[in-house]
Amino acid sequence: AQSVTQLDSQVPVFEEAPVELRCNYSSSVSVYLFWYVQYPNQGLQLLLKYLSGSTLVKGINGFEAEFNKSQTSFHLRKPSVHISDTAEYFCAVSDHSNDMRFGAGTRLTVKP
Amino acid sequence: DTGVSQNPRHKITKRGQNVTFRCDPISEHNRLYWYRQTLGQGPEFLTYFQNEAQLEKSRLLSDRFSAERPKGSFSTLEIQRTEQGDSAMYLCASSYSTRRGNTIYFGEGSWLTVV
């Protein structure tokens, strides 16, 4: 069975600072990895995904993530955050089945 | 592409009443999913359809829950005899299955409050 652990439930950061949101996964098979963002009272929006190929994946809004198979990690990064990046971020994993598992989420708060 | 559409967006109901949520997926997507999300948690898988066939159900989906996708297009999720523990956001999502994995696109969710 696959699972996802988001290591930080809350990450406060000042505007224009860099940020890293950590995600570790476990799976016995090859996986596909995703990061979603959720703004208050809204559904989830796909930020980026890793299916295969280059381990550095670039997404929307200036976010990127790096797949590290040896460390079973898929950390999300942004070099300079904005107030508008304040949201809940979810890491998710799926294999060749249809069971996408989500982490508990990381609340990113960007302060002025 | 209008995205995944859900309605109603919010529903307040008394305990014991039945509620139904509707989901219209992205038109070319053959897979449709239902998830439940409670405050402070990530979405939890409930069930999914491939076209009109319901292929998987989570153990979270008790007998009071039923989902249908009669013509392989829109889907409904009905909760009978609602309980306070059913209060959550119900997320619908859709995807087009490929060998390289599915990218699942979510709707904005339907909030249920059982009082």
Tab-separated table of C-alpha atoms in Angstrom:
chain	number	residue	atom	x	y	z
A	1	ALA	CA	0.000	0.000	0.000
A	2	GLN	CA	1.175	3.484	-0.700
A	3	SER	CA	1.159	6.400	1.686
A	4	VAL	CA	2.269	9.997	1.917
A	5	THR	CA	3.736	11.897	4.831
A	6	GLN	CA	3.904	15.653	4.807
A	7	LEU	CA	6.431	16.460	7.445
A	8	ASP	CA	5.225	19.936	8.363
A	9	SER	CA	1.633	20.753	9.171
A	10	GLN	CA	2.312	24.504	9.107
A	11	VAL	CA	5.008	26.579	7.462
A	12	PRO	CA	5.106	30.320	8.184
A	13	VAL	CA	7.400	32.359	5.968
A	14	PHE	CA	7.954	36.000	5.120
A	15	GLU	CA	7.134	37.386	1.716
A	16	GLU	CA	9.909	37.028	-0.878
A	17	ALA	CA	11.658	34.351	1.173
A	18	PRO	CA	12.264	30.867	-0.253
A	19	VAL	CA	10.147	27.970	0.928
A	20	GLU	CA	10.312	24.182	0.882
A	21	LEU	CA	7.358	21.966	1.720
A	22	ARG	CA	8.429	18.430	2.468
A	23	CYS	CA	6.792	15.241	1.263
A	24	ASN	CA	7.869	11.642	1.706
A	25	TYR	CA	6.092	8.681	0.231
A	26	SER	CA	6.132	4.928	0.564
A	27	SER	CA	5.169	2.496	-2.141
A	28	SER	CA	6.159	-0.935	-3.283
A	29	VAL	CA	5.776	-0.108	-6.970
A	30	SER	CA	6.579	2.713	-9.322
A	31	VAL	CA	4.695	5.822	-8.429
A	32	TYR	CA	3.365	9.006	-9.845
A	33	LEU	CA	3.620	12.038	-7.597
A	34	PHE	CA	1.579	15.206	-7.448
A	35	TRP	CA	1.314	18.479	-5.591
A	36	TYR	CA	-2.038	20.206	-5.299
A	37	VAL	CA	-2.911	23.592	-3.791
A	38	GLN	CA	-6.172	24.399	-2.079
A	39	TYR	CA	-7.322	27.940	-1.394
A	40	PRO	CA	-9.972	28.518	1.296
A	41	ASN	CA	-13.366	27.034	0.480
A	42	GLN	CA	-12.192	25.786	-2.888
A	43	GLY	CA	-11.279	22.479	-4.455
A	44	LEU	CA	-7.785	21.287	-5.254
A	45	GLN	CA	-5.764	22.714	-8.116
A	46	LEU	CA	-2.908	20.786	-9.661
A	47	LEU	CA	0.443	22.530	-9.191
A	48	LEU	CA	2.715	19.953	-10.791
A	49	LYS	CA	3.223	16.251	-11.322
A	50	TYR	CA	5.957	13.716	-11.778
A	51	LEU	CA	5.183	10.779	-14.069
A	52	SER	CA	8.633	9.874	-15.407
A	53	GLY	CA	11.734	11.416	-16.953
A	54	SER	CA	13.463	14.435	-15.458
A	55	THR	CA	13.370	14.393	-11.701
A	56	LEU	CA	13.005	18.176	-11.509
A	57	VAL	CA	9.480	19.163	-12.314
A	58	LYS	CA	8.312	22.706	-12.852
A	59	GLY	CA	4.739	23.716	-12.186
A	60	ILE	CA	2.504	26.731	-12.128
A	61	ASN	CA	2.978	29.868	-10.044
A	62	GLY	CA	6.772	29.441	-9.955
A	63	PHE	CA	6.745	26.196	-7.967
A	64	GLU	CA	8.997	23.243	-8.659
A	65	ALA	CA	9.568	19.860	-7.068
A	66	GLU	CA	12.287	17.261	-7.201
A	67	PHE	CA	11.661	13.534	-7.218
A	68	ASN	CA	14.292	11.684	-5.201
A	69	LYS	CA	13.815	7.955	-5.465
A	70	SER	CA	16.562	7.004	-3.021
A	71	GLN	CA	15.095	9.242	-0.337
A	72	THR	CA	11.496	8.577	-1.413
A	73	SER	CA	10.839	12.287	-1.359
A	74	PHE	CA	9.083	14.831	-3.539
A	75	HIS	CA	9.681	18.195	-1.881
A	76	LEU	CA	8.033	21.331	-3.226
A	77	ARG	CA	10.028	24.541	-3.521
A	78	LYS	CA	9.619	28.149	-4.516
A	79	PRO	CA	12.522	30.615	-4.491
A	80	SER	CA	10.435	33.657	-3.547
A	81	VAL	CA	6.905	33.466	-2.170
A	82	HIS	CA	4.083	35.972	-2.392
A	83	ILE	CA	1.216	36.731	-0.051
A	84	SER	CA	-1.081	35.080	-2.603
A	85	ASP	CA	0.717	31.745	-2.092
A	86	THR	CA	-0.929	31.420	1.314
A	87	ALA	CA	-2.928	28.196	1.039
A	88	GLU	CA	-3.010	24.518	1.934
A	89	TYR	CA	-0.682	22.295	-0.085
A	90	PHE	CA	-1.219	18.580	-0.555
A	91	CYS	CA	1.218	15.985	-1.773
A	92	ALA	CA	-0.312	12.908	-3.399
A	93	VAL	CA	0.895	9.586	-4.736
A	94	SER	CA	-0.668	7.040	-7.048
A	95	ASP	CA	0.521	3.894	-8.717
A	96	HIS	CA	-0.905	2.178	-11.768
A	97	SER	CA	-4.209	1.727	-10.006
A	98	ASN	CA	-6.677	4.450	-9.299
A	99	ASP	CA	-6.028	4.868	-5.637
A	100	MET	CA	-4.549	8.338	-5.183
A	101	ARG	CA	-3.441	8.894	-1.597
A	102	PHE	CA	-3.059	12.349	-0.154
A	103	GLY	CA	-0.967	13.646	2.679
A	104	ALA	CA	-2.580	15.547	5.539
A	105	GLY	CA	-1.530	18.843	4.028
A	106	THR	CA	0.837	21.697	4.849
A	107	ARG	CA	-0.562	25.103	5.634
A	108	LEU	CA	1.709	27.733	4.058
A	109	THR	CA	1.266	31.192	5.545
A	110	VAL	CA	3.133	34.027	3.875
A	111	LYS	CA	3.560	37.059	6.089
A	112	PRO	CA	4.304	40.597	4.905
B	1	ASP	CA	-13.258	23.199	-21.005
B	2	THR	CA	-15.420	24.262	-18.101
B	3	GLY	CA	-13.701	22.104	-15.510
B	4	VAL	CA	-15.359	19.831	-12.977
B	5	SER	CA	-18.600	21.311	-11.728
B	6	GLN	CA	-20.288	20.444	-8.449
B	7	ASN	CA	-23.560	21.491	-6.922
B	8	PRO	CA	-24.815	22.512	-4.557
B	9	ARG	CA	-21.690	24.165	-3.205
B	10	HIS	CA	-23.111	24.273	0.296
B	11	LYS	CA	-25.809	22.233	1.985
B	12	ILE	CA	-27.056	22.443	5.547
B	13	THR	CA	-29.336	19.627	6.572
B	14	LYS	CA	-30.866	18.216	9.698
B	15	ARG	CA	-29.643	14.928	11.031
B	16	GLY	CA	-31.586	12.054	9.536
B	17	GLN	CA	-32.370	13.776	6.249
B	18	ASN	CA	-31.126	12.597	2.861
B	19	VAL	CA	-28.886	14.736	0.679
B	20	THR	CA	-27.719	14.417	-2.900
B	21	PHE	CA	-24.748	16.038	-4.590
B	22	ARG	CA	-24.195	16.253	-8.318
B	23	CYS	CA	-20.933	16.289	-10.240
B	24	ASP	CA	-20.384	17.120	-13.886
B	25	PRO	CA	-16.891	16.040	-14.936
B	26	ILE	CA	-14.705	17.410	-17.691
B	27	SER	CA	-16.465	16.247	-20.834
B	28	GLU	CA	-13.843	13.952	-22.359
B	29	HIS	CA	-12.876	12.311	-19.057
B	30	ASN	CA	-13.888	8.694	-18.622
B	31	ARG	CA	-13.071	8.423	-14.924
B	32	LEU	CA	-14.928	10.115	-12.111
B	33	TYR	CA	-13.975	10.065	-8.444
B	34	TRP	CA	-15.564	11.053	-5.170
B	35	TYR	CA	-13.447	12.098	-2.201
B	36	ARG	CA	-14.310	13.337	1.260
B	37	GLN	CA	-12.301	15.974	3.064
B	38	THR	CA	-12.643	17.033	6.681
B	39	LEU	CA	-11.013	20.069	8.249
B	40	GLY	CA	-7.266	19.746	8.600
B	41	GLN	CA	-7.090	16.566	6.551
B	42	GLY	CA	-6.286	15.614	3.021
B	43	PRO	CA	-8.960	14.193	0.728
B	44	GLU	CA	-9.962	10.578	1.391
B	45	PHE	CA	-10.950	8.348	-1.495
B	46	LEU	CA	-14.569	7.184	-1.489
B	47	THR	CA	-15.282	5.653	-4.872
B	48	TYR	CA	-14.582	5.903	-8.573
B	49	PHE	CA	-16.250	5.158	-11.887
B	50	GLN	CA	-14.842	4.200	-15.225
B	51	ASN	CA	-17.538	5.356	-17.625
B	52	GLU	CA	-20.782	4.147	-15.983
B	53	ALA	CA	-19.230	1.269	-14.016
B	54	GLN	CA	-18.444	1.779	-10.348
B	55	LEU	CA	-15.163	-0.069	-10.040
B	56	GLU	CA	-14.004	0.592	-6.518
B	57	LYS	CA	-15.492	1.617	-3.199
B	58	SER	CA	-13.644	2.568	-0.061
B	59	ARG	CA	-14.591	1.060	3.277
B	60	LEU	CA	-15.394	4.664	4.243
B	61	LEU	CA	-18.444	4.381	2.010
B	62	SER	CA	-21.018	2.980	4.401
B	63	ASP	CA	-24.370	1.548	3.337
B	64	ARG	CA	-25.892	4.997	3.753
B	65	PHE	CA	-23.803	6.283	0.848
B	66	SER	CA	-24.584	5.525	-2.768
B	67	ALA	CA	-23.060	6.890	-5.923
B	68	GLU	CA	-24.265	6.565	-9.472
B	69	ARG	CA	-23.092	7.554	-12.909
B	70	PRO	CA	-25.977	6.321	-15.051
B	71	LYS	CA	-24.848	7.385	-18.506
B	72	GLY	CA	-21.145	7.683	-17.931
B	73	SER	CA	-21.347	11.446	-17.747
B	74	PHE	CA	-22.532	13.210	-14.591
B	75	SER	CA	-22.590	11.485	-11.211
B	76	THR	CA	-24.620	11.776	-8.037
B	77	LEU	CA	-23.593	11.013	-4.478
B	78	GLU	CA	-26.485	10.412	-2.099
B	79	ILE	CA	-26.187	10.217	1.664
B	80	GLN	CA	-29.184	8.742	3.443
B	81	ARG	CA	-30.078	9.353	7.087
B	82	THR	CA	-27.296	11.866	7.523
B	83	GLU	CA	-25.287	11.936	10.736
B	84	GLN	CA	-23.221	14.746	12.198
B	85	GLY	CA	-20.079	12.827	11.336
B	86	ASP	CA	-20.981	13.166	7.666
B	87	SER	CA	-20.227	16.891	7.844
B	88	ALA	CA	-17.363	17.411	5.421
B	89	MET	CA	-16.512	18.663	1.989
B	90	TYR	CA	-17.306	16.196	-0.763
B	91	LEU	CA	-14.964	16.547	-3.687
B	92	CYS	CA	-15.596	15.245	-7.149
B	93	ALA	CA	-12.754	14.761	-9.589
B	94	SER	CA	-12.297	13.406	-13.078
B	95	SER	CA	-9.500	12.122	-15.267
B	96	TYR	CA	-8.751	10.489	-18.567
B	97	SER	CA	-6.999	7.220	-17.979
B	98	THR	CA	-3.632	6.739	-19.616
B	99	ARG	CA	-0.872	4.218	-19.190
B	100	ARG	CA	1.326	6.904	-17.684
B	101	GLY	CA	-1.029	7.562	-14.864
B	102	ASN	CA	-3.996	9.750	-14.303
B	103	THR	CA	-3.926	13.429	-13.607
B	104	ILE	CA	-6.992	14.024	-11.539
B	105	TYR	CA	-8.779	17.350	-11.800
B	106	PHE	CA	-10.956	18.419	-8.902
B	107	GLY	CA	-14.125	20.403	-8.639
B	108	GLU	CA	-14.596	23.084	-6.023
B	109	GLY	CA	-16.355	20.754	-3.651
B	110	SER	CA	-19.716	20.540	-1.945
B	111	TRP	CA	-19.775	21.455	1.721
B	112	LEU	CA	-22.164	19.450	3.873
B	113	THR	CA	-23.112	20.561	7.358
B	114	VAL	CA	-25.349	18.237	9.346
B	115	VAL	CA	-26.996	19.917	12.327
